[in-house]
């Protein structure tokens, strides 16, 4: 009975003591937790639209430490890592008793350390809380930290910490940084030789750095491949084959693309670790390579900028803010895609588009290119010569100044500016000035980004797209707004796609326009296919003149090279919409065969008749002509004013006969949107858009 009582008392004391120890350890664990929050300090990353790394920023300590998870690395690498470093990783709770016992016996037997007993959890503890001393007490603290970490994190989370913090020599930390630096690729797909090297380096990262100690790196990799457990993990014969693969002898630079976009992203959200952009890595690499090559040819102090956008979605897929971000002689830190400069002749297509839309001209209309005076404003051509009578098509392709100003005078500068505002683009006018004829030749300020945004409408049947800023701005269509009608857009594209490419450039099926600002300060070229728009600017950031700088000779070759190196296949230009057709001059209505102006540059007016106005159908009307039932009824057209005879056009196509009456019948080809235009004998026009139901 006494023995039983003693046993009971002893057992109770033991339980109490064990409980006290447990609660004491638990209290100590809570009071002194592992510094896991410190482990969250990683490099900020700027990613492309598909999640590929464009640029990384070093941590505050100057470390390249890219956050890495199990999902980011090759599964075979993980098998090799665990086989080499910690075979019972999934079975222990931070400390491996078998490994500790083996290491202790080997130390007693050999008088030196033969093999280590550190688990991956213990290595993580050392990485997130490094200690300079290598003492028994430091080792015991590491053991305790490993147990604490296991209590708080899953096995996968522990692996994530190791993959992020493992040292690889110099300022490289983590598997992703090492893989990018030594192999130039993300670690999602690694060869056996590459995986073995990444397993071997963290044990002695400085001694085994392949860029400094190639032989030591080869030997360390061989030791990994010779380990039986590793050989079993990679498969029969793979280890032997991997040993024959050379170790990379140098360290590569980590991706450093889209410098201006990356810096802008960091300024906007400095606390965010991963910044998603709309850029495409392949496109960005191609444009930057073109920019570097072009800068070498341009000479000192000149810079360039490029913006490539998806006209359907508004996403900026490539953006180069300067020839070289770090070149002080070119003021490379200035993002020239956001600086207002004179756009030269790049706005002319929109003037012609308005003229087509209003029925003032067709492609084969004759227009004079001779000296003209517009109330004191006397535009001259770039080469100071004049071509005489030319077609509208030739005038735009040759970028003649006088015809463009004549057309702008007819359509109205204010109307052109209103159209720009539809695309959410607001050109900057000189102080205290209203829109004048000079805007047709570049007399406004505009950024390259805004110019590309305007041209998205030309690539997208008249519908402009909002580009955003490539980072946080939301791209997309500008709902409810049309910059130009589809038929006018097609006419512009048909003309610009016929412009001869610059010398040595292949025909790529794109439409493009060039421009040179006054005084040879800016050279521009903007081109588009059926999906993408690319804009190029060349000049000096300080706005100084550059003799010989031209859009066609300087910027256009870069444009064509940019399309070629972007890696994006050419999308055919849109098919002609209903009513879009190139009409021979002999088939044009008399009023459209020649664009007539007087000496002041104004449209010729005859007599005292007011300009024609369509009174029926009204603008935007929905008219039921039985489109849903099959056969359509004719539509009666009525006008007031104007001077007979009158020429009616439906969707840009002339109706069969001239008419002296102010009424006309038109039989549509089908339902949907149609544009009706009437032109009187003085060349004055009126238009309405209607919907046939």
XYZ file of C-alpha atoms in Angstrom:
693
model
C 0.000 0.000 0.000
C 2.869 2.308 0.805
C 4.527 1.457 -2.506
C 1.355 2.237 -4.374
C 1.032 5.526 -2.541
C 4.635 6.459 -3.304
C 4.109 5.513 -6.962
C 0.959 7.626 -7.171
C 2.648 10.587 -5.531
C 5.667 10.227 -7.815
C 3.528 9.939 -10.906
C 1.512 12.982 -9.953
C 4.689 14.935 -9.321
C 6.033 13.815 -12.678
C 2.857 14.899 -14.455
C 2.898 18.232 -12.670
C 6.566 18.707 -13.494
C 5.994 17.751 -17.138
C 3.024 20.082 -17.307
C 5.050 22.862 -15.746
C 7.860 22.295 -18.229
C 5.374 22.214 -21.123
C 3.677 25.430 -20.061
C 7.056 27.058 -19.377
C 8.300 26.096 -22.843
C 5.027 27.214 -24.399
C 5.243 30.543 -22.571
C 8.859 30.938 -23.674
C 7.839 30.093 -27.224
C 5.176 32.801 -27.171
C 7.436 35.316 -25.456
C 10.359 34.786 -27.850
C 8.858 33.862 -31.258
C 11.054 33.389 -34.332
C 11.467 36.562 -36.448
C 9.246 35.367 -39.274
C 8.094 38.861 -40.214
C 11.671 39.781 -40.978
C 11.685 36.957 -43.504
C 9.036 38.800 -45.523
C 11.569 41.424 -46.621
C 12.125 40.561 -50.285
C 12.912 42.356 -53.536
C 10.117 44.283 -55.214
C 9.253 42.926 -58.649
C 7.715 44.474 -61.757
C 5.923 41.870 -63.870
C 4.521 41.809 -67.368
C 0.908 40.997 -68.201
C 1.655 37.253 -68.063
C 3.506 37.382 -64.741
C 7.004 37.260 -66.249
C 9.701 39.268 -64.458
C 10.557 42.566 -66.140
C 12.649 44.097 -63.392
C 13.555 43.486 -59.771
C 14.731 45.978 -57.161
C 17.367 45.045 -54.589
C 16.332 45.059 -50.927
C 17.438 47.827 -48.583
C 20.539 45.733 -47.761
C 21.393 45.490 -51.451
C 20.294 41.853 -51.788
C 18.647 40.242 -54.809
C 16.091 38.249 -52.865
C 13.137 37.247 -55.031
C 10.178 35.679 -53.257
C 10.045 32.002 -54.266
C 7.502 29.322 -53.501
C 7.335 25.595 -54.105
C 5.132 26.283 -57.117
C 7.882 28.437 -58.681
C 10.535 25.697 -58.935
C 11.016 22.434 -60.763
C 9.616 19.502 -58.709
C 12.749 17.499 -59.522
C 14.885 20.164 -57.869
C 12.802 19.818 -54.701
C 13.278 16.034 -54.715
C 17.041 16.459 -55.123
C 17.184 19.110 -52.398
C 15.369 16.967 -49.851
C 17.347 13.844 -50.826
C 20.627 15.678 -50.287
C 19.846 17.957 -47.357
C 17.101 16.384 -45.263
C 15.742 12.973 -46.292
C 13.342 12.793 -43.321
C 12.106 16.373 -43.791
C 8.445 15.363 -43.903
C 8.752 13.085 -40.846
C 10.499 15.179 -38.180
C 9.329 18.251 -36.256
C 12.288 20.482 -36.935
C 15.062 18.311 -35.491
C 16.104 14.920 -36.885
C 17.227 12.690 -33.958
C 18.734 10.099 -36.319
C 20.852 12.718 -38.045
C 21.928 14.154 -34.684
C 22.946 10.703 -33.441
C 24.861 9.888 -36.622
C 26.708 13.212 -36.593
C 27.621 12.801 -32.896
C 29.028 9.284 -33.375
C 31.036 10.401 -36.411
C 32.445 13.331 -34.451
C 33.426 11.072 -31.505
C 34.942 8.473 -33.813
C 36.882 10.846 -36.078
C 37.545 13.777 -33.792
C 36.105 16.136 -36.390
C 32.807 16.936 -38.067
C 32.205 14.421 -40.825
C 28.595 15.256 -41.669
C 26.108 17.812 -40.454
C 22.782 17.253 -38.749
C 21.038 20.454 -39.821
C 17.549 19.938 -41.146
C 16.020 22.305 -43.667
C 14.019 23.795 -40.802
C 17.250 24.468 -38.886
C 18.804 26.038 -41.975
C 15.775 28.292 -42.348
C 16.191 29.311 -38.696
C 19.820 30.253 -39.397
C 18.913 32.145 -42.585
C 16.218 34.339 -41.055
C 18.200 34.930 -37.849
C 21.900 34.736 -38.774
C 24.506 34.497 -35.978
C 28.207 35.139 -36.435
C 29.358 32.727 -33.683
C 29.459 28.963 -34.204
C 29.128 27.823 -30.584
C 27.167 25.087 -28.847
C 24.735 27.648 -27.441
C 24.164 29.082 -30.924
C 23.457 25.573 -32.206
C 20.993 24.944 -29.385
C 19.180 28.199 -30.182
C 18.995 27.081 -33.793
C 17.457 23.772 -32.699
C 14.886 25.594 -30.607
C 14.057 27.996 -33.436
C 13.565 25.080 -35.832
C 10.992 23.564 -33.469
C 9.271 26.941 -33.129
C 9.124 27.335 -36.898
C 7.643 23.857 -37.326
C 4.911 24.726 -34.822
C 3.900 27.781 -36.858
C 4.391 26.849 -40.472
C 3.531 23.991 -42.766
C 6.259 22.002 -44.471
C 5.532 23.794 -47.742
C 5.839 27.200 -46.084
C 9.185 26.183 -44.600
C 10.386 25.166 -48.039
C 9.189 28.521 -49.379
C 11.411 30.315 -46.852
C 14.421 28.197 -47.758
C 13.870 28.710 -51.475
C 13.662 32.483 -50.905
C 16.589 32.961 -48.499
C 19.194 30.308 -49.391
C 22.541 32.064 -50.122
C 24.153 31.715 -53.549
C 27.173 33.974 -53.314
C 27.588 37.719 -53.415
C 24.233 39.446 -53.051
C 22.231 36.576 -54.567
C 19.673 34.978 -52.283
C 17.055 32.421 -53.184
C 16.665 29.899 -55.964
C 14.967 32.264 -58.407
C 17.686 34.903 -58.203
C 20.381 32.227 -58.616
C 18.631 30.567 -61.551
C 18.188 33.894 -63.338
C 21.786 34.925 -62.637
C 23.507 31.653 -63.612
C 21.127 30.176 -66.199
C 19.169 33.210 -67.422
C 15.795 31.588 -66.745
C 13.169 31.031 -64.086
C 13.605 27.795 -62.095
C 10.316 26.221 -63.211
C 12.148 23.955 -65.659
C 15.647 22.899 -64.653
C 17.943 20.256 -66.052
C 19.475 17.740 -63.650
C 22.832 19.526 -63.938
C 21.266 22.911 -63.158
C 19.265 21.569 -60.232
C 22.349 19.850 -58.762
C 24.330 23.094 -58.875
C 21.549 24.986 -57.102
C 21.456 22.274 -54.425
C 25.239 22.424 -53.925
C 25.945 26.158 -53.729
C 24.184 27.204 -50.462
C 26.477 25.084 -48.220
C 29.541 27.251 -49.020
C 28.196 29.939 -51.345
C 31.266 32.167 -51.514
C 33.778 29.339 -52.015
C 31.638 27.629 -54.645
C 30.529 30.596 -56.735
C 30.929 29.417 -60.335
C 31.752 32.932 -61.564
C 34.790 33.021 -59.237
C 35.632 29.412 -58.318
C 34.531 27.305 -61.264
C 36.431 24.181 -60.193
C 34.992 24.288 -56.662
C 31.494 24.637 -58.118
C 32.056 21.611 -60.381
C 33.277 19.489 -57.475
C 30.375 20.537 -55.247
C 27.880 19.673 -57.975
C 29.561 16.271 -58.424
C 29.195 15.505 -54.709
C 25.473 16.158 -54.991
C 25.118 13.956 -58.061
C 27.179 11.161 -56.434
C 24.850 10.953 -53.440
C 22.880 7.700 -53.703
C 19.612 9.277 -52.624
C 19.964 12.003 -55.257
C 20.741 9.465 -57.973
C 17.602 7.569 -57.026
C 15.559 10.796 -57.146
C 16.666 11.775 -60.658
C 16.530 8.349 -62.284
C 18.961 5.796 -63.634
C 21.897 7.274 -65.533
C 20.793 10.909 -65.250
C 23.413 11.823 -62.646
C 26.248 10.538 -64.842
C 25.006 12.469 -67.843
C 24.588 15.652 -65.771
C 28.244 15.505 -64.632
C 29.354 15.973 -68.242
C 27.423 19.255 -68.616
C 29.634 22.361 -68.187
C 28.995 24.635 -65.209
C 28.151 28.216 -66.313
C 31.326 30.257 -65.733
C 29.758 33.710 -65.386
C 26.912 35.503 -63.690
C 24.294 37.252 -65.825
C 22.426 40.437 -65.045
C 18.931 39.983 -63.677
C 16.119 41.285 -65.923
C 16.133 45.072 -66.005
C 13.459 45.977 -68.532
C 10.984 48.881 -68.705
C 12.971 51.186 -66.436
C 10.572 54.142 -66.581
C 7.438 52.033 -66.139
C 9.074 50.164 -63.254
C 10.090 53.373 -61.506
C 6.605 54.803 -61.962
C 5.087 51.664 -60.465
C 7.353 51.916 -57.422
C 6.534 55.580 -56.894
C 2.795 54.949 -57.026
C 2.790 51.937 -54.704
C 6.075 51.855 -52.761
C 4.893 49.185 -50.308
C 3.741 46.664 -52.926
C 6.037 43.691 -53.563
C 4.697 42.668 -56.988
C 3.626 45.266 -59.536
C 1.584 43.941 -62.467
C 1.824 45.851 -65.743
C 0.127 45.556 -69.135
C 3.485 45.134 -70.891
C 4.551 41.989 -72.756
C 8.097 40.895 -71.974
C 8.857 39.729 -75.508
C 7.652 43.015 -76.984
C 9.537 45.068 -74.392
C 12.787 43.208 -75.020
C 12.430 43.713 -78.760
C 11.700 47.441 -78.534
C 14.554 48.047 -76.108
C 17.017 46.235 -78.368
C 15.863 48.426 -81.270
C 16.252 51.539 -79.100
C 19.815 50.612 -78.070
C 20.881 49.968 -81.648
C 19.237 53.164 -82.887
C 20.854 55.263 -80.166
C 24.316 54.194 -81.317
C 23.521 55.451 -84.829
C 21.813 58.654 -83.698
C 24.845 60.019 -81.949
C 25.284 61.783 -78.596
C 22.621 63.769 -76.774
C 19.761 62.401 -78.889
C 17.130 60.278 -77.251
C 14.132 58.341 -78.470
C 10.888 56.980 -77.108
C 8.509 54.243 -78.252
C 4.988 53.198 -77.262
C 3.221 50.118 -78.612
C -0.435 49.568 -77.750
C -3.201 47.100 -78.457
C -5.827 49.175 -80.262
C -8.655 46.833 -79.261
C -7.992 46.653 -75.519
C -6.013 49.848 -74.944
C -3.215 47.927 -73.198
C 0.292 49.317 -73.577
C 2.318 46.221 -74.517
C 5.685 47.922 -74.888
C 7.097 51.246 -73.746
C 10.584 52.741 -73.996
C 10.919 56.099 -72.281
C 14.441 56.909 -73.482
C 17.375 55.447 -75.385
C 19.166 54.538 -72.142
C 17.817 55.238 -68.668
C 21.340 55.522 -67.191
C 22.860 57.697 -69.959
C 23.165 61.184 -68.482
C 24.323 62.677 -71.800
C 20.893 61.831 -73.235
C 18.987 62.756 -70.045
C 17.891 59.127 -70.048
C 15.972 59.426 -66.789
C 13.342 61.632 -68.526
C 10.387 59.628 -69.767
C 9.869 61.175 -73.195
C 6.617 59.283 -73.773
C 4.962 61.715 -71.330
C 6.489 65.017 -72.529
C 4.493 67.445 -74.692
C 6.208 68.162 -78.013
C 5.088 69.414 -81.431
C 3.673 66.419 -83.346
C 4.559 67.827 -86.783
C 2.499 66.320 -89.594
C 1.271 63.299 -87.649
C -2.148 64.931 -87.126
C -2.836 65.306 -90.864
C -4.608 61.913 -91.212
C -7.339 63.146 -88.873
C -7.865 66.291 -90.974
C -8.283 64.175 -94.079
C -10.539 61.788 -92.160
C -12.897 64.646 -91.300
C -12.890 65.812 -94.911
C -13.786 62.304 -96.092
C -16.476 62.032 -93.440
C -18.107 65.289 -94.502
C -18.052 64.307 -98.171
C -15.813 67.255 -99.120
C -13.322 65.090 -100.986
C -12.608 61.585 -102.171
C -9.215 59.982 -102.604
C -9.011 61.006 -106.279
C -10.279 64.549 -105.800
C -7.851 67.094 -107.263
C -6.514 69.639 -104.788
C -4.038 72.429 -105.427
C -0.612 72.515 -103.825
C 0.383 76.100 -104.526
C 1.259 79.082 -102.337
C -1.787 80.241 -100.386
C -2.558 82.978 -97.893
C -5.034 82.247 -95.088
C -5.527 85.742 -93.630
C -1.799 86.177 -93.156
C -0.932 82.547 -92.458
C 1.161 81.219 -95.348
C 2.015 77.541 -94.926
C 4.917 76.158 -96.941
C 5.945 72.606 -97.703
C 8.837 70.938 -95.921
C 11.086 71.061 -99.011
C 9.970 74.607 -99.892
C 8.606 73.419 -103.272
C 5.068 72.915 -104.575
C 3.542 70.091 -106.587
C 0.722 71.934 -108.341
C -2.407 69.860 -108.912
C -2.358 66.576 -106.958
C -4.952 64.087 -105.815
C -6.006 64.010 -102.186
C -4.376 60.571 -101.945
C -1.056 61.962 -103.176
C -1.317 65.021 -100.929
C -1.575 62.882 -97.792
C 1.048 60.354 -98.877
C 3.500 63.160 -99.699
C 2.469 65.027 -96.520
C 1.993 68.288 -98.395
C 1.274 71.195 -96.078
C -0.869 73.547 -98.187
C -3.550 70.954 -99.086
C -3.770 69.863 -95.418
C -4.315 73.451 -94.275
C -6.942 73.993 -96.996
C -8.872 70.970 -95.783
C -8.500 71.994 -92.133
C -9.839 75.422 -92.997
C -12.862 73.725 -94.591
C -13.630 71.299 -91.744
C -12.692 73.743 -88.980
C -9.864 73.565 -86.413
C -12.340 73.590 -83.526
C -14.143 70.563 -84.931
C -10.815 68.716 -85.128
C -10.073 69.527 -81.481
C -13.548 68.290 -80.501
C -12.778 64.978 -82.168
C -9.518 64.719 -80.234
C -11.434 65.222 -77.004
C -13.646 62.287 -77.963
C -10.509 60.184 -77.682
C -9.762 61.817 -74.286
C -6.771 63.604 -75.806
C -6.383 67.318 -75.141
C -3.534 68.912 -77.119
C -1.838 71.858 -75.443
C -2.282 75.175 -77.265
C 0.059 78.148 -76.892
C -1.049 80.495 -74.079
C -4.129 82.616 -74.824
C -4.650 81.087 -78.265
C -7.704 79.435 -79.768
C -7.436 76.507 -82.194
C -6.086 77.789 -85.511
C -4.892 76.401 -88.804
C -1.366 75.899 -87.463
C -2.491 72.845 -85.485
C -2.590 70.908 -88.755
C 1.188 71.265 -89.073
C 2.040 70.565 -85.439
C 1.212 73.881 -83.791
C 0.084 72.189 -80.563
C 1.759 70.210 -77.820
C 1.105 66.472 -77.569
C 2.728 63.491 -75.874
C 3.738 60.334 -77.692
C 1.303 58.385 -75.535
C -1.584 60.674 -76.547
C -0.618 60.425 -80.213
C -0.693 56.623 -80.019
C -4.061 56.840 -78.269
C -5.437 58.874 -81.193
C -4.130 56.358 -83.717
C -5.850 53.463 -81.928
C -9.050 54.790 -83.505
C -7.526 54.435 -86.984
C -6.597 50.826 -86.239
C -9.983 50.025 -84.720
C -12.620 51.252 -87.218
C -12.840 54.682 -85.632
C -13.276 53.530 -82.025
C -10.543 55.029 -79.788
C -9.095 53.162 -76.819
C -7.916 54.484 -73.464
C -4.303 53.410 -72.888
C -4.029 53.893 -69.144
C -0.438 54.220 -67.933
C 0.786 50.641 -68.309
C 0.671 50.053 -64.538
C -2.343 51.027 -62.452
C -4.418 52.828 -65.080
C -7.243 50.749 -66.505
C -7.125 50.493 -70.302
C -10.241 49.929 -72.360
C -12.548 51.300 -75.006
C -13.921 54.796 -74.652
C -17.601 53.935 -74.623
C -20.005 55.842 -76.790
C -17.393 57.848 -78.663
C -16.289 57.506 -82.276
C -13.340 59.548 -83.445
C -14.116 59.085 -87.152
C -16.682 57.099 -89.076
C -15.591 53.709 -90.440
C -15.639 54.745 -94.111
C -13.414 57.757 -93.387
C -11.076 55.581 -91.319
C -10.806 53.089 -94.169
C -9.951 55.841 -96.659
C -7.164 57.108 -94.395
C -5.757 53.600 -93.853
C -5.971 52.818 -97.565
C -3.867 55.895 -98.318
C -1.319 55.488 -95.507
C -0.791 51.796 -96.226
C 0.410 52.863 -99.683
C 3.219 55.084 -98.350
C 6.610 53.723 -99.452
C 8.581 52.186 -96.542
C 11.917 53.806 -95.642
C 15.020 52.595 -97.485
C 15.881 49.011 -96.626
C 12.655 48.327 -94.716
C 10.368 45.546 -95.973
C 6.683 46.169 -96.652
C 4.898 44.909 -93.523
C 1.281 45.631 -94.385
C 1.064 48.590 -92.014
C -0.273 52.104 -92.484
C 2.032 54.795 -91.188
C 2.602 58.545 -91.049
C 5.694 60.573 -90.266
C 6.170 64.077 -88.949
C 8.934 66.609 -88.350
C 8.396 69.557 -86.048
C 9.412 73.116 -86.815
C 13.158 73.692 -86.586
C 14.080 69.992 -86.776
C 13.414 69.457 -83.079
C 11.247 66.339 -83.187
C 11.028 63.402 -85.573
C 7.909 61.232 -85.392
C 6.559 58.099 -86.966
C 3.333 56.325 -86.052
C 2.196 53.098 -87.698
C -0.550 50.551 -87.224
C -1.932 47.302 -88.531
C -5.318 45.787 -87.751
C -4.521 45.370 -84.046
C -1.424 47.230 -82.821
C -0.188 50.822 -82.938
C 3.469 51.771 -82.556
C 4.646 55.340 -82.094
C 8.254 56.559 -82.255
C 9.721 59.917 -81.227
C 13.336 61.021 -81.756
C 14.909 64.265 -80.589
C 16.810 65.990 -77.824
C 15.182 66.126 -74.384
C 16.213 69.796 -74.054
C 14.198 70.639 -77.214
C 17.235 71.813 -79.150
C 17.290 71.717 -82.937
C 18.942 68.749 -84.644
C 19.874 69.589 -88.260
C 18.881 66.821 -90.646
C 16.429 65.209 -88.232
C 13.277 64.076 -90.083
C 10.375 61.775 -89.436
C 10.845 59.784 -92.632
C 14.632 59.538 -92.491
C 15.120 59.121 -88.735
C 11.980 57.846 -87.004
C 10.379 55.690 -89.729
C 13.266 53.151 -89.941
C 12.998 52.702 -86.154
C 9.236 52.186 -86.511
C 9.624 49.377 -89.044
C 12.430 47.770 -87.044
C 10.287 48.021 -83.913
C 7.413 46.153 -85.571
C 9.843 43.499 -86.819
C 11.582 42.980 -83.439
C 8.410 43.111 -81.325
C 7.685 39.466 -82.093
C 4.037 40.249 -82.837
C 2.648 38.884 -86.085
C 1.113 41.462 -88.404
C -2.673 41.646 -88.235
C -4.260 42.597 -91.577
C -5.878 46.015 -91.724
C -9.691 45.910 -91.373
C -11.756 45.053 -94.431
C -13.598 47.927 -96.143
C -16.917 48.687 -94.418
C -20.138 49.060 -96.366
C -19.877 51.942 -98.805
C -16.079 52.160 -98.677
C -14.676 52.129 -102.184
C -11.956 53.965 -104.085
C -13.775 55.807 -106.899
C -11.949 56.816 -110.081
C -11.827 60.541 -110.720
C -13.952 60.249 -113.856
C -16.716 58.592 -111.821
C -16.775 61.222 -109.074
C -19.626 63.738 -108.892
C -18.618 66.994 -110.510
C -18.471 68.762 -107.147
C -15.884 66.240 -105.872
C -13.581 66.207 -108.874
C -11.762 69.303 -107.658
C -11.552 70.857 -104.215
C -12.139 74.510 -105.072
C -10.946 77.361 -102.849
C -10.499 81.047 -103.400
C -7.372 83.111 -102.847
C -8.076 83.367 -99.150
C -8.187 79.630 -98.740
C -11.955 79.559 -98.182
C -14.435 77.236 -99.898
C -16.008 78.892 -102.912
C -19.563 80.059 -102.216
C -21.906 80.787 -105.105
C -24.620 83.464 -104.961
C -26.505 84.026 -101.780
C -27.842 80.527 -101.259
C -27.282 79.159 -97.769
C -25.287 75.968 -97.416
C -27.263 72.749 -97.935
C -28.884 71.146 -94.881
C -30.533 67.718 -94.717
C -33.927 68.129 -93.057
C -35.023 64.499 -93.420
C -33.982 62.080 -92.091
C -32.674 63.826 -88.982
C -29.320 62.958 -87.419
C -29.352 59.673 -85.451
C -32.866 58.690 -86.526
C -33.995 55.041 -86.435
C -36.126 54.481 -89.532
C -38.234 51.370 -90.070
C -38.007 50.344 -93.733
C -38.849 46.704 -93.131
C -35.255 45.451 -92.820
C -36.324 42.584 -90.555
C -38.889 41.332 -93.072
C -36.623 41.070 -96.120
C -37.389 43.620 -98.903
C -36.705 47.229 -97.957
C -38.797 50.266 -98.850
C -37.054 53.335 -100.338
C -36.242 56.249 -98.042
C -37.208 59.794 -99.027
C -34.352 62.286 -98.601
C -35.087 66.016 -98.216
C -32.791 69.033 -98.051
C -32.958 72.808 -97.782
C -30.555 75.418 -99.092
C -27.608 74.787 -101.341
C -27.218 75.345 -105.046
C -28.355 72.766 -107.607
C -27.404 70.360 -108.969
C -26.965 68.087 -105.944
C -24.964 64.894 -105.570
C -26.099 62.423 -102.889
C -23.739 59.843 -101.385
C -24.756 56.867 -99.269
C -21.899 55.451 -97.157
C -19.414 57.271 -99.385
C -20.824 55.837 -102.632
C -22.515 58.302 -105.046
C -26.134 57.681 -105.993
C -26.614 57.189 -109.755
C -27.719 60.647 -110.921
C -27.255 64.304 -110.170
C -30.510 65.962 -109.152
C -31.778 69.518 -109.328
C -34.625 68.706 -106.953
C -34.390 68.977 -103.187
C -35.864 65.546 -102.686
C -34.376 62.209 -103.578
C -35.184 58.545 -103.009
C -32.608 56.064 -101.751
C -32.968 52.282 -101.499
C -30.579 50.883 -98.827
C -28.690 47.627 -99.390
C -29.585 46.416 -95.919
C -30.229 47.378 -92.344
C -27.859 49.003 -89.867
C -26.004 52.301 -89.646
C -25.635 54.438 -92.793
C -24.094 57.819 -93.557
C -25.911 60.101 -95.996
C -24.160 63.101 -97.556
C -25.308 65.744 -100.019
C -22.932 68.040 -101.930
C -24.111 71.092 -103.850
C -22.513 72.593 -106.977
C -20.414 74.932 -104.809
C -18.819 71.963 -103.104
C -20.592 72.556 -99.777
C -21.705 69.434 -97.977
C -24.006 68.248 -95.219
C -24.209 64.795 -93.641
C -26.389 62.798 -91.253
C -26.056 59.346 -89.759
C -29.153 57.132 -89.521
C -30.059 53.593 -88.498
C -32.144 51.502 -90.910
C -34.401 49.043 -89.075
